[in-house]
Coordinates of C-alpha atoms in Angstrom, one line a residue:
X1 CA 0.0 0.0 0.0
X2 CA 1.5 3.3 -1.1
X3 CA 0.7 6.8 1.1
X4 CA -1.2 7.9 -1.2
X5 CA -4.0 5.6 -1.0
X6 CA -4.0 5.9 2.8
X7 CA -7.8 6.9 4.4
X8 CA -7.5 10.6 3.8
X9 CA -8.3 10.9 7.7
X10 CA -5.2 9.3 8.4
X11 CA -2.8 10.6 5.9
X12 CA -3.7 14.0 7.7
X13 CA -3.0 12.8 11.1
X14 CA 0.7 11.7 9.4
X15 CA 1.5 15.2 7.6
X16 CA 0.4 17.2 11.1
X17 CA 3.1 14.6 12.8
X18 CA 6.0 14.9 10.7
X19 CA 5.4 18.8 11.0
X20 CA 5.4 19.0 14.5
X21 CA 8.2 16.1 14.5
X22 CA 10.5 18.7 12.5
X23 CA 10.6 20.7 15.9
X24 CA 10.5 18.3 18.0
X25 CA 13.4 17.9 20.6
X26 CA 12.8 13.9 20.9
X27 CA 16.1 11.5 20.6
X28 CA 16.1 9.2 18.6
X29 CA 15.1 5.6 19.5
X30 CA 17.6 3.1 18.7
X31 CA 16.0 -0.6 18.5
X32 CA 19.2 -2.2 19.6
X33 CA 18.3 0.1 22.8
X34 CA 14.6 -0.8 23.5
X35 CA 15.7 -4.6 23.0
X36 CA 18.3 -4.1 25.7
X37 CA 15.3 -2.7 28.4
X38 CA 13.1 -5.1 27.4
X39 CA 15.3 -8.0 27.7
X40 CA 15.8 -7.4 31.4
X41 CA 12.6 -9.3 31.8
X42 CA 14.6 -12.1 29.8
X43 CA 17.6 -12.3 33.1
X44 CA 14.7 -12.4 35.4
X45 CA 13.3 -14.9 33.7
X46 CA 16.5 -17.1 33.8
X47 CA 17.4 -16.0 37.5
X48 CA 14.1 -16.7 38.9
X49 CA 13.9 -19.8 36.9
X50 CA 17.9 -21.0 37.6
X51 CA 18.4 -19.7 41.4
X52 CA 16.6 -23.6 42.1
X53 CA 19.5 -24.9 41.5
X54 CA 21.7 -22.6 43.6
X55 CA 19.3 -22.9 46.7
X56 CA 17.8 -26.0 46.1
X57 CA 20.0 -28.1 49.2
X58 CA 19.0 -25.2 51.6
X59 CA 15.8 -24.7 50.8
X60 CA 15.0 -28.6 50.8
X61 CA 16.8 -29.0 54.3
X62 CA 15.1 -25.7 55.6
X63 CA 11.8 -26.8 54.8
X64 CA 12.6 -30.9 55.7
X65 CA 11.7 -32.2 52.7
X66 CA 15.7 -34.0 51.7
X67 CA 14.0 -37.3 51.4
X68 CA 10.9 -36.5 49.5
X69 CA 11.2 -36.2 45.8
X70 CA 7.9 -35.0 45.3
X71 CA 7.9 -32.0 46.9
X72 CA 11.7 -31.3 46.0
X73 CA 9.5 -31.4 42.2
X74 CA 7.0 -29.7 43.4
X75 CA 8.8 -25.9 44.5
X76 CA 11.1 -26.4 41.7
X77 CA 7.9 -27.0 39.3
X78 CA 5.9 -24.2 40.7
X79 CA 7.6 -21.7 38.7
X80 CA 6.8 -23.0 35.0
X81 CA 3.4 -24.1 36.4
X82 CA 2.6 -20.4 37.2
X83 CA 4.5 -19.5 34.0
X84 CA 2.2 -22.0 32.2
X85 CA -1.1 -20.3 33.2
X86 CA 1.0 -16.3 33.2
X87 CA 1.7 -17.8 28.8
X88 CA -2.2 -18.1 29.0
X89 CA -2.9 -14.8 30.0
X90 CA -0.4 -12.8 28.3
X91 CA -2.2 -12.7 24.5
X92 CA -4.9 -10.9 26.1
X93 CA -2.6 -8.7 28.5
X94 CA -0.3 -7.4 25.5
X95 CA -3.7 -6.9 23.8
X96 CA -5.7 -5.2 26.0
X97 CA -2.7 -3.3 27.4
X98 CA -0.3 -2.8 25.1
X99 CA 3.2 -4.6 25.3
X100 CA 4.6 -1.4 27.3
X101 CA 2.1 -1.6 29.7
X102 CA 2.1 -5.1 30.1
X103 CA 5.6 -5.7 30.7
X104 CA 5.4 -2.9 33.5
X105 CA 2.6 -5.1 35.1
X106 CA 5.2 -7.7 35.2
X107 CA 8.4 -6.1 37.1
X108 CA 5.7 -5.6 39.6
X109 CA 4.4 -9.5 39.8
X110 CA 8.5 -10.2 39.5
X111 CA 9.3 -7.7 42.8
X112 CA 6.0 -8.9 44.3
X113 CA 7.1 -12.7 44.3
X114 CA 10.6 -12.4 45.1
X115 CA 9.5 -10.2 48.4
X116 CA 7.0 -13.3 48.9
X117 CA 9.3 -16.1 48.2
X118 CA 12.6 -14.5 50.1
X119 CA 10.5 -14.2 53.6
X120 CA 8.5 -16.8 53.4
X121 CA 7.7 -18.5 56.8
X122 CA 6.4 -21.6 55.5
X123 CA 6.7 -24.2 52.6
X124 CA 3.5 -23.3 51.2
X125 CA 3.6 -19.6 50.9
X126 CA 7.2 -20.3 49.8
X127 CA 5.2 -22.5 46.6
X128 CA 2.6 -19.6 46.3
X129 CA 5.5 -17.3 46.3
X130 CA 6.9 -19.3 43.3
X131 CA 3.9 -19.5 41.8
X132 CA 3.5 -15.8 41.2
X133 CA 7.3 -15.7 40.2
X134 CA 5.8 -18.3 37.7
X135 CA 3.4 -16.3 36.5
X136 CA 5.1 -13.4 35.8
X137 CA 7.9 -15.1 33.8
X138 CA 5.5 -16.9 31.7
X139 CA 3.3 -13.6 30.7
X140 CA 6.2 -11.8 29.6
X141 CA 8.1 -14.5 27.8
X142 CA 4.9 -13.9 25.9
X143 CA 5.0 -10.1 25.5
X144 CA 8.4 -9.5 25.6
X145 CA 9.5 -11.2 22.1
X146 CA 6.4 -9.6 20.4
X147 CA 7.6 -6.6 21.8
X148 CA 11.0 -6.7 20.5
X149 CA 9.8 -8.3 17.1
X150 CA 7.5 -5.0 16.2
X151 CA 10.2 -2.6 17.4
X152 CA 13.1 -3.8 15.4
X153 CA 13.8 -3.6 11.7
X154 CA 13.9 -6.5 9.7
X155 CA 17.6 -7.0 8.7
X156 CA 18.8 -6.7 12.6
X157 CA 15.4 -8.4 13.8
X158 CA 17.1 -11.9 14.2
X159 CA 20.4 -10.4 16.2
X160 CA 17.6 -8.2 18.6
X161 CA 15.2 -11.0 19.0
X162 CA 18.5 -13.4 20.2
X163 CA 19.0 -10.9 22.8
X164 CA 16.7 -12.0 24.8
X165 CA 17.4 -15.8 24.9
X166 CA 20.8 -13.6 25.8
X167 CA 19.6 -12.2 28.6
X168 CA 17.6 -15.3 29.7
X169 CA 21.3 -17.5 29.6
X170 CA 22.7 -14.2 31.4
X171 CA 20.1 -14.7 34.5
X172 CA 21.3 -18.3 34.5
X173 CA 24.9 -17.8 35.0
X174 CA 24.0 -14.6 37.7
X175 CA 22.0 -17.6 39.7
X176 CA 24.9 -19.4 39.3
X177 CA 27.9 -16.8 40.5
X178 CA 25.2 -15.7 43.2
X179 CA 24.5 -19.1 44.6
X180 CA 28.2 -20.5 44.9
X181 CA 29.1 -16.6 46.2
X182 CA 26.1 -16.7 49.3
X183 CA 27.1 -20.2 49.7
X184 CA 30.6 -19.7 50.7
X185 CA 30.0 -16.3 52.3
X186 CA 26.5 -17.6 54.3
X187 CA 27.2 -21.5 55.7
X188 CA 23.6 -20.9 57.2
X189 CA 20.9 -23.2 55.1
X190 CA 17.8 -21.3 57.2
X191 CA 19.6 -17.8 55.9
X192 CA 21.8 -18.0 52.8
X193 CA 18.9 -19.0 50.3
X194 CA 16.8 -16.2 51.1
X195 CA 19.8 -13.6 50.2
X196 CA 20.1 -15.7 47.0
X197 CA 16.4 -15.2 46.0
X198 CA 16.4 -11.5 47.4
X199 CA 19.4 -10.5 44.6
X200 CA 17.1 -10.5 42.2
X201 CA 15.2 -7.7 43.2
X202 CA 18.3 -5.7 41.2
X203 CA 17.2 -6.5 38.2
X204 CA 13.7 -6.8 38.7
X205 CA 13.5 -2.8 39.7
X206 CA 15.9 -2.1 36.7
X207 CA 13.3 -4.1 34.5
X208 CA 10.6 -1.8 35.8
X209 CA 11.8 1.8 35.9
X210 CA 13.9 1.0 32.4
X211 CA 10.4 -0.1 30.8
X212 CA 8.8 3.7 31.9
X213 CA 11.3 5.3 29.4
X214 CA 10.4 3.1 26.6
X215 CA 8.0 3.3 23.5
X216 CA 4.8 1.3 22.9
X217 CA 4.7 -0.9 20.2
X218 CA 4.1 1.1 17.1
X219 CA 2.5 -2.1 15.4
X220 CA -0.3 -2.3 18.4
X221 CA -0.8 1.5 18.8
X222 CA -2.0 1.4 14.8
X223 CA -3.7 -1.2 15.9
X224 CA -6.1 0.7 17.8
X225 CA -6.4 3.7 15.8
X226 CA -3.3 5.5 17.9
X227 CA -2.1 7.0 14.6
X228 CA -0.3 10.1 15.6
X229 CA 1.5 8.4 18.4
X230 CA 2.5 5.1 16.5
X231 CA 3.6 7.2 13.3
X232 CA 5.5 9.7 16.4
X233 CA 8.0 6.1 17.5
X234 CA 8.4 5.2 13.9
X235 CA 9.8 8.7 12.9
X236 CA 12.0 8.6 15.9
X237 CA 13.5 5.0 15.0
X238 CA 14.0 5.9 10.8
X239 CA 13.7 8.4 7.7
X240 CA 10.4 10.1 6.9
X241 CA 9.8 7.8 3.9
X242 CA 10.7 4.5 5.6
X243 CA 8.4 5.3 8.7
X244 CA 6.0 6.2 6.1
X245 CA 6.5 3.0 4.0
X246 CA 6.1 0.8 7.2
X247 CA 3.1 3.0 8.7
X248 CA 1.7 2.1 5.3
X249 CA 2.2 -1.9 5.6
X250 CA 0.9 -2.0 9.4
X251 CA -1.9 0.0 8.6
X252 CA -2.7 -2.5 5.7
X253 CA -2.5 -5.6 7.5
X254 CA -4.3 -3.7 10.9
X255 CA -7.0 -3.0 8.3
X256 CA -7.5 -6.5 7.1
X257 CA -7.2 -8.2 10.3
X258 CA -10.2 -9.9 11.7
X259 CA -11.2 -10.6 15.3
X260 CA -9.6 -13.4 16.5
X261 CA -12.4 -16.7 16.9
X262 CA -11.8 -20.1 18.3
X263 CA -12.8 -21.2 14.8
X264 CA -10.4 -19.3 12.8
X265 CA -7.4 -20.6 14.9
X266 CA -8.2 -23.7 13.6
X267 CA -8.8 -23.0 9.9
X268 CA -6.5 -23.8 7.4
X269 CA -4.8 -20.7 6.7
X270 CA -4.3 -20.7 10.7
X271 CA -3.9 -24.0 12.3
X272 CA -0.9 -24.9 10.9
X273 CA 1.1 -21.9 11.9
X274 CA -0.3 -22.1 15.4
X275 CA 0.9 -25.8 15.3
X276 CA 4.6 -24.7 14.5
X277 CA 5.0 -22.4 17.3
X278 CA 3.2 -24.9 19.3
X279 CA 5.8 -27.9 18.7
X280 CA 8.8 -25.5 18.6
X281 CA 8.3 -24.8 22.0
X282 CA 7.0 -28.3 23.0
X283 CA 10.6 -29.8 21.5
X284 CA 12.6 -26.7 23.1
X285 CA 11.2 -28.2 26.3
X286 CA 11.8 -31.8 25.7
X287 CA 15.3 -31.8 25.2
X288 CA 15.2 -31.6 28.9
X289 CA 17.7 -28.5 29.0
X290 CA 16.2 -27.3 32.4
X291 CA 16.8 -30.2 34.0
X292 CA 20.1 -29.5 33.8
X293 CA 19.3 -25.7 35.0
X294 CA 16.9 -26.4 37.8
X295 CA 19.1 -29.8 39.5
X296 CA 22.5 -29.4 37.8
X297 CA 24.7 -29.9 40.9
X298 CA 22.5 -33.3 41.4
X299 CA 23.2 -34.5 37.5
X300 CA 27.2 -33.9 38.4
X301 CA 27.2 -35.7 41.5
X302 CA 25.7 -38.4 39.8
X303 CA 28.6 -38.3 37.8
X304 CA 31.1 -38.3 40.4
X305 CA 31.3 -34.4 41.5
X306 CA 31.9 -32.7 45.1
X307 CA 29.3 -31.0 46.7
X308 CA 31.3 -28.0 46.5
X309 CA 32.7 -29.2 42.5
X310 CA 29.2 -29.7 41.5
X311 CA 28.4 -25.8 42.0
X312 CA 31.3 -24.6 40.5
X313 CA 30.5 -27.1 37.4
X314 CA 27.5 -25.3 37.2
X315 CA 29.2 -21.8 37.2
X316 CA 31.3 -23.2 34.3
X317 CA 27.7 -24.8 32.6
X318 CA 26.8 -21.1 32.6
X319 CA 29.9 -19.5 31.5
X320 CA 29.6 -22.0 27.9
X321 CA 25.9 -21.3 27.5
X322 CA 26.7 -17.8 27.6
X323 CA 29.4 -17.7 25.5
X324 CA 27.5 -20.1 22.7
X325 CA 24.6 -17.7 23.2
X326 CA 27.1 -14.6 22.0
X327 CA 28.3 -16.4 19.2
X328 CA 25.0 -17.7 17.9
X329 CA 24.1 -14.0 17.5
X330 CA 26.6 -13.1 14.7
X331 CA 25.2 -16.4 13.4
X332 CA 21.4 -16.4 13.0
X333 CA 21.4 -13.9 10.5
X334 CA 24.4 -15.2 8.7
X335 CA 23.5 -19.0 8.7
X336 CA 19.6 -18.8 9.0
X337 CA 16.7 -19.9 11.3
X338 CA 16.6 -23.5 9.5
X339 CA 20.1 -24.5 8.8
X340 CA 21.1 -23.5 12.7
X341 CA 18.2 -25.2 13.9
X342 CA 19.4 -28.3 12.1
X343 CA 23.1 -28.2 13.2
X344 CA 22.3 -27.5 16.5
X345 CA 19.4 -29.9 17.2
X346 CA 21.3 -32.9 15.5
X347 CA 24.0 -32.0 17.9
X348 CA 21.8 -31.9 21.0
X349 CA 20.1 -35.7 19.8
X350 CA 24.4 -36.6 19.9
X351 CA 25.5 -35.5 23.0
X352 CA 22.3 -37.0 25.1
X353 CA 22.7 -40.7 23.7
X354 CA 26.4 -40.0 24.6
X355 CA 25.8 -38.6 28.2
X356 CA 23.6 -41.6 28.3
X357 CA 26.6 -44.2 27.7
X358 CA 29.0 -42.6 30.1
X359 CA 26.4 -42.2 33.0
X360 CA 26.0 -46.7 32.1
X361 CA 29.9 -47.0 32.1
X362 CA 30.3 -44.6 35.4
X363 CA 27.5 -46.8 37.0
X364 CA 29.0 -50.2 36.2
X365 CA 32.6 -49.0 37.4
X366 CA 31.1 -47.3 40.4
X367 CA 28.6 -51.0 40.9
X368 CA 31.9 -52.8 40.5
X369 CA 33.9 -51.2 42.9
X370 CA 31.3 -51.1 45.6
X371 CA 31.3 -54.9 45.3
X372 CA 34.9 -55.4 45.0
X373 CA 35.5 -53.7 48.5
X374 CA 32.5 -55.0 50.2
X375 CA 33.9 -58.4 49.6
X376 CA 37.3 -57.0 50.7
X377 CA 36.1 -55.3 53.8
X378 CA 35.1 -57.8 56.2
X379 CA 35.6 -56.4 59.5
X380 CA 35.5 -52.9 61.0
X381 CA 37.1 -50.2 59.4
X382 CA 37.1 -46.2 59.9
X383 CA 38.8 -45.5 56.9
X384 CA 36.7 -44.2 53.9
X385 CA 37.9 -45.1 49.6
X386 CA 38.4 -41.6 47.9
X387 CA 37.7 -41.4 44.8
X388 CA 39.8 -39.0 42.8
X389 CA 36.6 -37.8 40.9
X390 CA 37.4 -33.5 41.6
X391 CA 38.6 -34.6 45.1
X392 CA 35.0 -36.2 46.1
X393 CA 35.0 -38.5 49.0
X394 CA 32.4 -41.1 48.8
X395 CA 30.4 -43.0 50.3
X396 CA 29.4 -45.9 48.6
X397 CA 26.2 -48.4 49.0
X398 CA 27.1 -51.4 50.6
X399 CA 30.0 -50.4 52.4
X400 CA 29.1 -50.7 56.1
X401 CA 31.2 -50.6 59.5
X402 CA 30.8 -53.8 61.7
X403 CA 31.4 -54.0 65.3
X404 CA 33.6 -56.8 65.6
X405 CA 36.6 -56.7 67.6
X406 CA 40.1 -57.5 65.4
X407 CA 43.5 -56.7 66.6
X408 CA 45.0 -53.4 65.0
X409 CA 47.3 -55.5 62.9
X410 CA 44.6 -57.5 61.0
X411 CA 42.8 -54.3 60.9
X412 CA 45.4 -51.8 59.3
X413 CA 45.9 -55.2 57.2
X414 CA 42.2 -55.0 56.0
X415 CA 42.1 -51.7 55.5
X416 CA 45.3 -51.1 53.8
X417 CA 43.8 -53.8 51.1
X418 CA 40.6 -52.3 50.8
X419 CA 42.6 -49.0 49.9
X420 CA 44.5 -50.3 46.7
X421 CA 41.6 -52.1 45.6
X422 CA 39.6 -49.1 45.8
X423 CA 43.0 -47.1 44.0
X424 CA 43.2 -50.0 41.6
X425 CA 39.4 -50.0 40.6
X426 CA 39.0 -46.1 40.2
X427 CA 42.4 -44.7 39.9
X428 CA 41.6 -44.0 36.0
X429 CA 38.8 -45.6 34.3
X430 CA 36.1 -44.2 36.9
X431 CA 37.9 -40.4 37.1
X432 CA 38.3 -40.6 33.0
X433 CA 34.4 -41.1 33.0
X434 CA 33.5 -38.7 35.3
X435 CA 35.5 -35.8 33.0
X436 CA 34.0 -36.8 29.8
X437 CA 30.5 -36.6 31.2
X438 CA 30.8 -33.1 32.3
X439 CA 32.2 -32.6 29.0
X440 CA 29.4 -34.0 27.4
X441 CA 27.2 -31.8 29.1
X442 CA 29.0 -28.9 28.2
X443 CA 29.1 -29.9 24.4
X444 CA 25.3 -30.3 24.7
X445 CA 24.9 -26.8 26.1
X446 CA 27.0 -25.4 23.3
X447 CA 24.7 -26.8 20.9
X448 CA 21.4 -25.8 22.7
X449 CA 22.5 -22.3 23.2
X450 CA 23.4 -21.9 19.4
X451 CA 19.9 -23.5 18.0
X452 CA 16.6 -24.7 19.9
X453 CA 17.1 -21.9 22.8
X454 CA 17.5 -18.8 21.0
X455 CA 15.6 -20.0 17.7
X456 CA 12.3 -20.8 19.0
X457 CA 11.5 -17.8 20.9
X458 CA 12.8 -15.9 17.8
X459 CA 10.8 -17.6 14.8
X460 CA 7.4 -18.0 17.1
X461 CA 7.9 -14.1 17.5
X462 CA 8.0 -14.0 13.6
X463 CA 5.7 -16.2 12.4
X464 CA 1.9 -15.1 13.6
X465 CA -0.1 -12.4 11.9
X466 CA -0.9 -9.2 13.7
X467 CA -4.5 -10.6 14.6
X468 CA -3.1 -13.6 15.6
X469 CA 0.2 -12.7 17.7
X470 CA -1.3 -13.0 20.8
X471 CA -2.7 -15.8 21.2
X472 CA -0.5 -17.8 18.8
X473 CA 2.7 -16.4 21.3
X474 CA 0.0 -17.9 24.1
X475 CA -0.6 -20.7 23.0
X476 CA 3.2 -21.4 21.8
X477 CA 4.6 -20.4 25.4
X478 CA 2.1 -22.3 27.2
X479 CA 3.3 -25.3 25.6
X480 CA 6.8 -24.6 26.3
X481 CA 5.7 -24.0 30.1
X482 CA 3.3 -27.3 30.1
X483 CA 6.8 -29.5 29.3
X484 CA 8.8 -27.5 31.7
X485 CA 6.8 -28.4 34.7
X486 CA 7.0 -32.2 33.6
X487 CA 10.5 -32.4 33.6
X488 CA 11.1 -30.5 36.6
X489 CA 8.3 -32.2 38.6
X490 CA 9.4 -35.4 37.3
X491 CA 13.2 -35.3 37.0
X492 CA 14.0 -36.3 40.8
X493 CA 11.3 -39.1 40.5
X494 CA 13.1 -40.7 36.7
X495 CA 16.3 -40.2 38.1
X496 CA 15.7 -41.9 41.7
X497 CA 13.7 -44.6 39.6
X498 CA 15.5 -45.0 35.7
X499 CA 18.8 -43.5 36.2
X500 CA 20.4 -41.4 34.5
X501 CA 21.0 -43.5 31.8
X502 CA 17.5 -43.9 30.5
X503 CA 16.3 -40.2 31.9
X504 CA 18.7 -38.6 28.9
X505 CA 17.8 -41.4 26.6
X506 CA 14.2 -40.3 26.8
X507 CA 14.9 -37.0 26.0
X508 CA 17.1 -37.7 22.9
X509 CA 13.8 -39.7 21.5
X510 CA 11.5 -36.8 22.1
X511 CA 14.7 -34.5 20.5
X512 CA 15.2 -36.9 17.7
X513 CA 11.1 -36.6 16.6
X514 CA 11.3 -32.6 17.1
X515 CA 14.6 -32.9 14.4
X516 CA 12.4 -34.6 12.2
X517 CA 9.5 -32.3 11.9
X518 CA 11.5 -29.6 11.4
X519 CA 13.5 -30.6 8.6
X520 CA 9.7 -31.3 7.1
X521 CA 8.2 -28.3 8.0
X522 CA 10.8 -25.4 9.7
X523 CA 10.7 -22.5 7.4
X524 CA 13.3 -19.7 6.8
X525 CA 12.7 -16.1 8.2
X526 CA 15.5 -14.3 8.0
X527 CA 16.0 -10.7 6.8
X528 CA 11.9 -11.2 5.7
X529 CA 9.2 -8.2 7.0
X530 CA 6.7 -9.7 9.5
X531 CA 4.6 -8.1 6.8
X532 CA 5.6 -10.4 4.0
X533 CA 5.5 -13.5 6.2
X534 CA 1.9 -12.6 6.7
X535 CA 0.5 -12.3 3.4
X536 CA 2.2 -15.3 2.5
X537 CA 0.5 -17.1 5.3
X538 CA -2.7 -15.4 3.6
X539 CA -1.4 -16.5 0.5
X540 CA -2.0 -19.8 1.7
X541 CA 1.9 -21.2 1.2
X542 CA 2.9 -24.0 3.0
X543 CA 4.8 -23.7 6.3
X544 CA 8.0 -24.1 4.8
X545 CA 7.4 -21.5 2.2
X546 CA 6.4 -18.6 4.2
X547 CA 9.2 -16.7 4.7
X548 CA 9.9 -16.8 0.8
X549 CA 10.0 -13.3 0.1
X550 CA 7.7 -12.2 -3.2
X551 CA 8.9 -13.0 -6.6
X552 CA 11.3 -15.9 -5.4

């Protein structure tokens, strides 16, 4: 649509605009900028999310609750559950309040649970706490991408809409660094993991009173007939002829756009672009990358970590998904959506059926040394085998202490042989395992950060049409927060029960299926107008064809 044929009434409102604009003492707004601000929700959202795994042995022995996996699940689950029903609410939020507006609601449901949660008396207003936590996390991982999708310009919108899965792996790594910092510095489980939850308060009031200074979304202000204050932000962001040229296309598709029905979402212009962002977010999930985030320290001393090691493997976990996060940046508009999503995902699928051999093989060597010194040690002994797994000692099943007298020469005897069997059983193979598992890890990490966790909050950002947006992001997160809540709430119970072993070999299956459908169906984005992808979902072009600019 060209100016010209705009509604007379509104090509007035535009002329008056850019006349008062040429006076105007307004900065300019930079998109890199509003992306920043608005991606503060993003290191909440991984803090909040993450600081479980930091807290998680203090808050389990504060509360008494060591020896029951359930409820370990449950205050740990509590915060995608709330997410889960915040993802269902945010369509209509961002609609009814604008993404501005709604994102400011949420720095005060993010400062309102954190207060909760850090003085909580009790376990259960400790769950509600997380609960509200949840729910503000899961509204504006809805908003927030929207947001950043309508503010930035197509040919950086890939780089800006990776800055938030930036700022999400950012929050990780601060739960991380602040959970091994309080630790050392607070001994005290009844005190430190309140200080650990309180820290987030920082960013959550940076979130809040950053978001004040920043513009709506131009897209929903046209929208809703807000002419002279959307056309006002886009003048500010480019030229006169480009804010004209995208007024223009907005207006267009605003124009068109029906209200949103039950029935349309499952028509068949529709229904298979709600699918898409449905199962991009469903697979995300499924690769069971937040069970590493929520019980990390547990995974490592499962494979042979400290107490103390186990933390600072997680610090390190952080440091690489940070770092692959960065890089994956300068990628995405380089490689593309599809062929990072490919690479990455087929890398993820690798390293899980690997982490699932070495947690076997460290399991068998650990099984066989257990028996090899309980048929060694057959009278009382104080001493204890150390393995030299990061400098663990440990305790293994089946090595008891009896009460029976021996003289202290049989006895050093006994437990001198007990010693090399245990040195000659672990000294390399078991220590060697141990390594390559937490490299493993690390690997899979790498290849999460670069494709499935950046990419699917990106391309279900791109994807909907305007009247569409918010649910479609709704209905898209929700699914994302409906698989998180499984894996949390059920990863203490499958690893008690299956092991670590078949825990990561279910989630290379589910991994292995998402790789699959989105070789068949994934389409390409980048560098396209949200515009264009939308009249070529109206066009009726098949998912993999949508973000095929016209004339190609």
């Amino acid at each position: 649509m060209s100016e010209a044929v705009l509604p007379e009434p509104v090509h007035k409102t535009l002329s008056q605009v850019e006349a008062n604009f040429a006076n105007s003492t307004l900065k300019p707004l930079s998109g890199f900028t509003i992306g920043i601000v608005a991606a503060m929700s993003g290191v909440l959202f991984g803090f909040d999310a993450s600081i479980a795994a930091a807290c998680g042995t203090s808050v389990n022995t504060h509360f008494g609750i060591t020896n029951s996996p359930g409820l370990m699940g449950l205050w740990v689950g509590c915060v995608p559950l709330g997410a889960l029903f915040g993802a269902m609410l945010g369509g209509k939020v961002s609609s009814t309040l604008g993404r501005k507006k709604g994102l400011l609601l949420n720095a005060l449901l993010f400062i309102a649970g954190i207060v909760l949660a850090a003085v909580s008396p009790g376990f259960w207003v400790f769950v509600v706490a997380r609960l509200l936590m949840g729910l503000a996390i899961g509204n504006s991982a809805v908003i927030t991408p929207m947001y950043m999708a309508e503010v930035a310009p197509p040919e950086n919108r890939g780089r800006i809409l990776f800055m938030y899965q930036l700022s999400i792996v950012i929050g990780i790594l601060v739960s991380f660094i602040v959970g091994v910092t309080v630790d050392s510095l607070i001994p005290n489980d009844d005190v430190n993991w309140r200080v650990m939850i309180g820290v987030g308060l920082i960013p959550a009031f940076i979130f809040l009173f950053g978001m004040f200074r920043m513009p709506n979304s131009p897209r929903w202000l046209i929208e809703k007939g807000r002419w002279a204050h959307a056309h006002e932000i886009l003048l500010r962001m480019m030229d006169r002829s480009e804010a004209r040229k995208t007024f223009s296309e907005i207006h267009e598709n605003a124009v068109k756009d029906e209200k949103v029905s039950i029935k349309s979402l499952f028509s068949k212009l529709f229904f298979p672009v709600i699918l898409l962002g449905f199962f991009l977010q469903f697979f995300q999930q499924s690769t069971g990358i937040n069970a590493d985030m929520y019980f990390g320290p547990e995974i490592f001393r499962e494979g042979g970590f400290s107490q103390t090691a186990s933390m600072w493997a997680q610090v390190a976990m952080g440091m690489v998904n940070l770092i692959a996060t960065i890089v994956s940046i300068f990628l995405v508009d380089r490689l593309g959506r599809r062929k990072l999503m490919m690479i990455g995902v087929s890398g993820i699928v690798l390293m899980l059926c690997v982490q699932s051999y070495l947690f076997h093989a460290y399991d068998s060597q650990r099984s066989t040394l257990q028996q090899t010194v309980s048929n060694t040690q057959t009278a009382e002994a104080t001493q204890r085998p150390v393995l030299p797994n990061t400098g663990a000692a440990v305790i293994h099943k089946g090595y008891t202490q009896s009460k029976a007298l021996i003289s202290p020469d049989a006895k050093t005897s006994i437990t001198d042989a007990a010693s090399k069997v245990a040195a000659s059983v672990s000294s390399h193979p078991t220590q060697t395992v141990t390594y390559l598992i937490f490299g493993s890890i690390l690997l899979y990490i790498v290849f999460f950060a670069i494709s499935a966790g950046p990419l699917c909050w990106c391309i279900i950002s791109e994807i909907f049409p305007m009247h569409l947006r918010g649910i479609g992001m709704s209905i898209a997160v929700a699914a994302n927060w409906l698989v998180d809540y499984f894996v949390s709430q059920l990863f203490p119970v499958m690893k008690q029960d299956l092991g670590m072993t078949v825990t990561t070999l279910i989630y290379a299956a589910f991994t292995t299926l998402g790789l699959a459908l989105a070789a068949k169906f994934l389409p390409e984005t980048k560098g396209v107008p949200l515009e264009e992808i939308e009249r070529n979902i109206y066009a009726g072009k098949p998912l993999r064809e949508i973000g095929v600019p016209s004339g190609k």
